[in-house]
């Protein structure tokens, strides 16, 4: 077992619990929680290596012939054009939300968005807690509900996708129990909007997002980070749009940190600071890619995936340290100047600079840029 991974998982839970009763200094709370989230999520993203290997047509020798015959899982991988367009799409979405809050009733907008986030949050919380419940074994893993459902449709592929629609499902009892608990939690969140419940959903979004999504290559990751570097600077320093949306939107797009546990006499609410999920997830995608590159360099086996496997992690560790330093600088500048800061202004140079320096020192610059998780592209090259 990787003791640091176990410690990170425990830290996430303990910080969530203790912050409700003990006032933890804001900067320490933020750095500890974010570091724990990144360490855990990046290590769980090692499961992508197995899925990508199956997508390339490799066979898992640890599975039965029946399991080997199943179609390989589809992995989400960013393309170069997507990375280039991301800041533009993000800007359009951000400005759209700003206009919605400016020209429509704020409570109505938040009601609609809260319903959406509660639905998405239910899925994220289910995906996070189902594997935890499954560790108890017994009926949680042995009881299985599966059905193959395929529906043909006459719609063009660009509208309805490929025909038939595959609505098949395969659930264990752990999945069902996790879903029922998550559904009840999401309904309660929709009603209460408590900051503690917000953080549960926010943390789950971070963990599952980083775990399941691949940037494809280092170059694509660098393009995305550089684009969002300028995106963050413009919308924070150039306008009031980013800050207005972050403060107005009452949803789990941010993690909240209490600055006081005593409610305000007028509002009845405690003072909270926030960190947008994008400042965790976007660098998290990049750090997870570097960890999988470390595993690739160390020739760690795809089958079976062991997230606790021990191997050298020079790129991941240096980038994680760079991220922590970048976030620390962000906090210092924000507190010193008493003004909101675009975190990616400091995080992007820290992550890119640390990884490039590591590659330069180790003489692996070419290998870093050659590493690819783009399954389709690699298959085309083989053909």
XYZ file of C-alpha atoms in Angstrom:
383
model
C 0.000 0.000 0.000
C 1.142 3.536 -0.799
C 1.142 5.269 2.631
C 0.965 8.738 1.063
C -2.139 7.766 -0.925
C -3.789 6.392 2.218
C -2.789 9.566 4.081
C -4.227 11.756 1.311
C -7.551 9.919 1.379
C -7.702 10.190 5.164
C -6.732 13.886 5.052
C -9.591 14.733 2.677
C -12.097 13.126 5.033
C -10.577 14.502 8.254
C -10.289 18.047 6.887
C -13.923 17.914 5.750
C -15.082 16.746 9.183
C -12.819 18.900 11.371
C -13.397 22.139 9.430
C -17.008 22.096 10.644
C -15.932 22.309 14.296
C -12.365 23.639 14.345
C -11.269 26.852 12.671
C -8.315 25.798 10.541
C -6.196 28.690 9.202
C -7.483 29.372 5.686
C -4.173 29.038 3.801
C -3.166 25.837 5.626
C -6.642 24.348 5.106
C -6.603 25.158 1.392
C -3.084 23.875 0.711
C -3.593 20.634 2.653
C -6.966 19.855 1.091
C -5.967 20.683 -2.488
C -2.684 18.750 -2.222
C -4.546 15.715 -0.845
C -7.155 15.877 -3.625
C -4.490 16.098 -6.324
C -2.369 13.289 -4.894
C -5.338 10.926 -4.574
C -7.013 11.770 -7.890
C -3.783 11.544 -9.907
C -2.954 8.124 -8.495
C -6.450 6.799 -9.185
C -6.035 8.070 -12.757
C -3.476 5.271 -13.240
C -6.505 3.084 -14.052
C -6.649 4.973 -17.366
C -3.480 3.136 -18.440
C -5.357 -0.165 -18.302
C -8.343 1.258 -20.207
C -6.059 2.771 -22.854
C -4.211 -0.534 -23.239
C -7.527 -2.323 -23.811
C -8.464 0.376 -26.329
C -5.251 -0.374 -28.243
C -6.337 -3.988 -28.540
C -4.164 -5.470 -25.785
C -5.617 -8.389 -23.815
C -5.817 -8.473 -20.012
C -4.408 -11.907 -19.035
C -5.889 -11.596 -15.533
C -9.490 -11.646 -16.865
C -11.615 -14.576 -17.999
C -12.279 -15.148 -21.725
C -15.846 -13.925 -21.215
C -14.605 -10.646 -19.715
C -11.946 -10.304 -22.409
C -14.665 -10.513 -25.078
C -16.401 -7.401 -23.755
C -15.848 -4.176 -25.762
C -13.065 -2.010 -24.328
C -14.044 1.025 -22.235
C -14.122 4.390 -23.988
C -11.670 6.893 -22.514
C -12.156 10.644 -22.743
C -9.091 12.227 -24.371
C -8.646 15.890 -25.277
C -7.701 16.716 -28.866
C -5.427 19.557 -29.962
C -8.288 21.524 -31.522
C -10.334 21.079 -28.331
C -7.478 22.473 -26.250
C -7.211 25.503 -28.542
C -10.956 26.151 -28.445
C -11.364 25.563 -24.703
C -10.564 29.150 -23.584
C -13.021 30.504 -26.183
C -15.788 28.101 -25.193
C -15.056 28.791 -21.526
C -15.199 32.536 -22.121
C -18.553 32.250 -23.898
C -19.975 30.136 -21.063
C -18.602 32.448 -18.384
C -19.941 35.582 -20.063
C -23.279 33.848 -20.636
C -23.574 33.168 -16.904
C -22.564 36.760 -16.149
C -25.333 38.067 -18.433
C -27.847 35.673 -16.887
C -27.106 36.981 -13.400
C -27.072 40.591 -14.624
C -30.321 40.605 -16.630
C -32.439 37.884 -15.005
C -33.583 37.147 -11.496
C -30.584 35.816 -9.574
C -32.649 33.366 -7.507
C -34.286 31.871 -10.604
C -30.946 31.415 -12.359
C -29.490 29.764 -9.264
C -32.544 27.520 -8.952
C -32.081 26.199 -12.500
C -28.324 25.774 -12.118
C -28.720 24.148 -8.702
C -31.031 21.517 -10.164
C -28.443 20.788 -12.862
C -25.553 20.593 -10.393
C -27.574 18.404 -8.024
C -28.145 15.951 -10.892
C -24.488 15.982 -11.971
C -23.384 15.855 -8.345
C -25.468 12.732 -7.790
C -23.482 10.996 -10.521
C -20.122 12.190 -9.173
C -20.900 11.211 -5.573
C -22.178 7.798 -6.736
C -19.010 7.163 -8.764
C -16.844 8.200 -5.797
C -18.529 6.147 -3.081
C -19.448 3.017 -5.051
C -15.837 1.662 -5.037
C -15.614 2.424 -1.297
C -18.777 0.414 -0.595
C -17.505 -2.375 -2.878
C -14.459 -2.860 -0.622
C -16.794 -4.484 1.942
C -17.269 -7.331 -0.559
C -20.004 -9.911 -0.031
C -23.326 -9.064 -1.685
C -22.080 -5.580 -2.566
C -19.958 -7.102 -5.333
C -21.622 -10.495 -5.924
C -25.168 -9.190 -6.523
C -25.349 -7.872 -10.070
C -28.128 -6.336 -12.176
C -27.443 -6.216 -15.927
C -29.501 -5.800 -19.070
C -28.605 -5.152 -22.703
C -30.784 -2.462 -24.287
C -30.157 -1.207 -27.829
C -32.600 1.104 -29.598
C -32.373 1.879 -33.309
C -33.145 5.438 -34.382
C -33.629 7.140 -37.765
C -31.847 10.373 -36.829
C -28.728 11.540 -38.715
C -25.489 10.671 -36.923
C -24.618 14.349 -36.332
C -27.889 14.784 -34.393
C -28.612 11.480 -32.669
C -25.234 9.822 -32.797
C -24.617 6.345 -34.111
C -27.514 3.907 -34.309
C -28.490 1.961 -32.275
C -28.422 3.817 -28.994
C -26.755 1.620 -26.421
C -28.671 1.990 -23.147
C -27.343 -1.221 -21.613
C -26.486 -1.205 -17.922
C -24.514 -3.370 -15.534
C -24.779 -2.457 -11.847
C -23.569 -4.099 -8.656
C -25.358 -3.749 -5.330
C -22.604 -1.300 -4.317
C -23.539 0.912 -7.294
C -27.225 0.821 -6.359
C -26.633 1.607 -2.671
C -24.251 4.437 -3.599
C -26.789 5.850 -6.060
C -29.669 5.803 -3.562
C -27.526 7.515 -0.926
C -26.235 10.061 -3.452
C -29.748 10.818 -4.712
C -30.943 11.525 -1.165
C -27.851 13.652 -0.536
C -28.399 15.637 -3.762
C -32.017 16.372 -2.859
C -30.914 17.581 0.569
C -28.186 19.724 -1.007
C -30.727 21.259 -3.400
C -32.864 22.248 -0.423
C -30.201 23.378 2.065
C -27.208 24.570 -0.039
C -24.974 24.146 3.000
C -21.269 24.825 2.420
C -20.301 21.437 3.875
C -22.497 19.632 1.321
C -21.171 21.914 -1.423
C -17.647 20.737 -0.582
C -18.627 17.046 -0.786
C -19.849 17.542 -4.341
C -16.924 19.785 -5.260
C -14.372 17.267 -3.983
C -16.131 14.414 -5.819
C -16.147 16.448 -9.066
C -12.392 16.982 -8.688
C -11.590 13.360 -7.860
C -13.628 11.769 -10.637
C -12.781 14.423 -13.252
C -9.026 14.052 -12.834
C -9.301 10.268 -12.531
C -11.275 9.725 -15.738
C -9.997 12.363 -18.183
C -6.795 12.341 -20.248
C -5.076 15.277 -21.921
C -3.655 12.886 -24.508
C -0.161 14.355 -24.829
C 2.120 16.797 -23.045
C 1.823 19.214 -25.972
C -1.985 19.271 -25.750
C -1.733 19.814 -22.004
C 0.669 22.719 -22.511
C -1.630 24.300 -25.130
C -4.580 24.042 -22.742
C -2.665 25.507 -19.804
C -1.228 28.410 -21.808
C -4.658 29.234 -23.257
C -6.284 29.203 -19.825
C -3.368 31.236 -18.425
C -4.437 34.194 -20.583
C -8.136 33.376 -20.107
C -7.804 33.619 -16.316
C -5.771 36.835 -16.411
C -8.228 38.573 -18.740
C -11.418 37.647 -16.908
C -10.035 38.399 -13.434
C -7.884 41.488 -14.029
C -9.598 42.862 -17.139
C -13.223 42.597 -16.014
C -15.390 41.852 -12.988
C -16.992 38.895 -14.784
C -15.095 36.013 -13.133
C -15.438 37.340 -9.587
C -19.106 38.250 -10.086
C -20.027 34.787 -11.381
C -18.009 33.015 -8.671
C -19.754 34.998 -5.927
C -23.220 34.882 -7.490
C -23.369 31.246 -8.551
C -24.620 29.157 -5.655
C -23.344 25.767 -6.787
C -20.499 23.266 -6.287
C -18.170 24.899 -8.832
C -15.931 25.926 -5.949
C -14.641 24.622 -2.643
C -15.477 26.805 0.338
C -13.194 27.431 3.304
C -14.557 28.945 6.559
C -12.826 32.086 7.800
C -14.963 32.039 10.939
C -17.247 29.494 12.591
C -19.379 32.184 14.249
C -22.352 33.250 12.079
C -22.699 36.930 11.213
C -25.246 38.653 13.449
C -27.052 40.210 10.466
C -26.941 37.515 7.756
C -26.745 34.461 10.007
C -24.017 33.034 7.736
C -20.350 32.353 8.419
C -17.600 34.082 6.424
C -16.278 31.866 3.634
C -13.440 32.042 1.119
C -13.478 30.087 -2.104
C -11.290 28.321 -4.639
C -12.748 27.513 -8.057
C -12.663 23.866 -9.088
C -10.915 24.854 -12.325
C -7.831 25.839 -10.323
C -7.660 22.255 -9.053
C -8.975 20.182 -11.956
C -7.130 21.812 -14.895
C -3.650 21.510 -13.319
C -4.811 18.136 -11.983
C -5.284 16.820 -15.537
C -1.710 17.858 -16.256
C -0.243 16.334 -13.084
C -2.116 13.075 -13.714
C -0.646 12.894 -17.229
C 2.852 13.351 -15.772
C 2.246 10.582 -13.225
C 1.173 8.200 -15.993
C 4.286 9.234 -17.940
C 6.345 8.298 -14.867
C 4.584 4.918 -14.815
C 5.285 4.508 -18.537
C 8.979 5.298 -18.013
C 9.157 2.823 -15.132
C 7.457 0.173 -17.317
C 4.739 -0.411 -14.735
C 2.395 -3.198 -15.843
C -1.006 -2.253 -17.259
C -2.636 -5.442 -15.985
C -3.785 -5.403 -13.332
C -3.687 -1.711 -12.451
C -2.315 -1.096 -8.968
C -2.737 2.507 -7.841
C -0.494 1.713 -4.858
C 2.391 0.503 -7.049
C 5.806 1.857 -6.103
C 7.850 3.410 -8.909
C 9.973 6.558 -9.442
C 7.764 9.651 -9.894
C 10.167 12.521 -10.678
C 7.818 14.408 -13.018
C 4.757 14.084 -10.807
C 6.543 15.010 -7.596
C 8.312 18.062 -9.030
C 5.103 19.300 -10.699
C 3.109 18.754 -7.499
C 5.691 20.716 -5.517
C 5.572 23.403 -8.212
C 1.771 23.518 -7.913
C 1.949 23.898 -4.121
C 4.487 26.730 -4.454
C 2.343 28.396 -7.145
C -0.779 28.161 -4.994
C 1.163 29.478 -2.006
C 2.292 32.495 -4.050
C -1.310 33.037 -5.162
C -2.475 33.102 -1.539
C 0.343 35.460 -0.502
C -0.353 37.962 -3.290
C -4.116 37.803 -2.704
C -3.798 38.421 1.035
C -1.087 41.069 0.638
C -2.962 43.131 -1.965
C -6.434 42.188 -0.670
C -7.639 41.500 -4.200
C -8.785 38.418 -6.149
C -6.016 36.740 -8.105
C -6.125 34.546 -11.233
C -4.594 31.406 -9.735
C -3.546 30.046 -13.139
C -1.276 33.087 -13.516
C 0.973 31.396 -10.949
C 0.026 27.728 -11.362
C 0.647 27.405 -15.111
C 4.296 28.608 -15.041
C 4.872 26.469 -11.937
C 3.527 23.265 -13.541
C 5.057 23.797 -16.995
C 8.348 25.113 -15.642
C 8.850 22.272 -13.159
C 8.067 19.522 -15.693
C 10.204 21.021 -18.464
C 13.103 21.540 -16.064
C 12.844 17.908 -14.938
C 12.852 16.714 -18.555
C 15.852 18.920 -19.353
C 17.856 17.715 -16.343
C 17.047 14.060 -17.060
C 17.636 14.404 -20.813
C 14.110 13.188 -21.574
C 12.640 16.164 -23.392
C 12.041 14.162 -26.577
C 10.466 11.268 -24.656
C 8.156 13.637 -22.765
C 6.815 15.209 -25.955
C 6.588 11.832 -27.715
C 4.453 10.239 -24.980
C 0.873 9.838 -26.177
C -2.384 8.486 -24.770
C -4.365 9.191 -27.946
C -5.618 5.662 -28.628
C -7.288 6.391 -31.981
C -4.246 8.196 -33.346
C -1.959 5.341 -32.322
C -4.257 2.756 -33.929
C -4.276 4.744 -37.174
C -0.475 4.766 -37.168
C -0.457 0.970 -36.778
C -2.903 0.584 -39.663
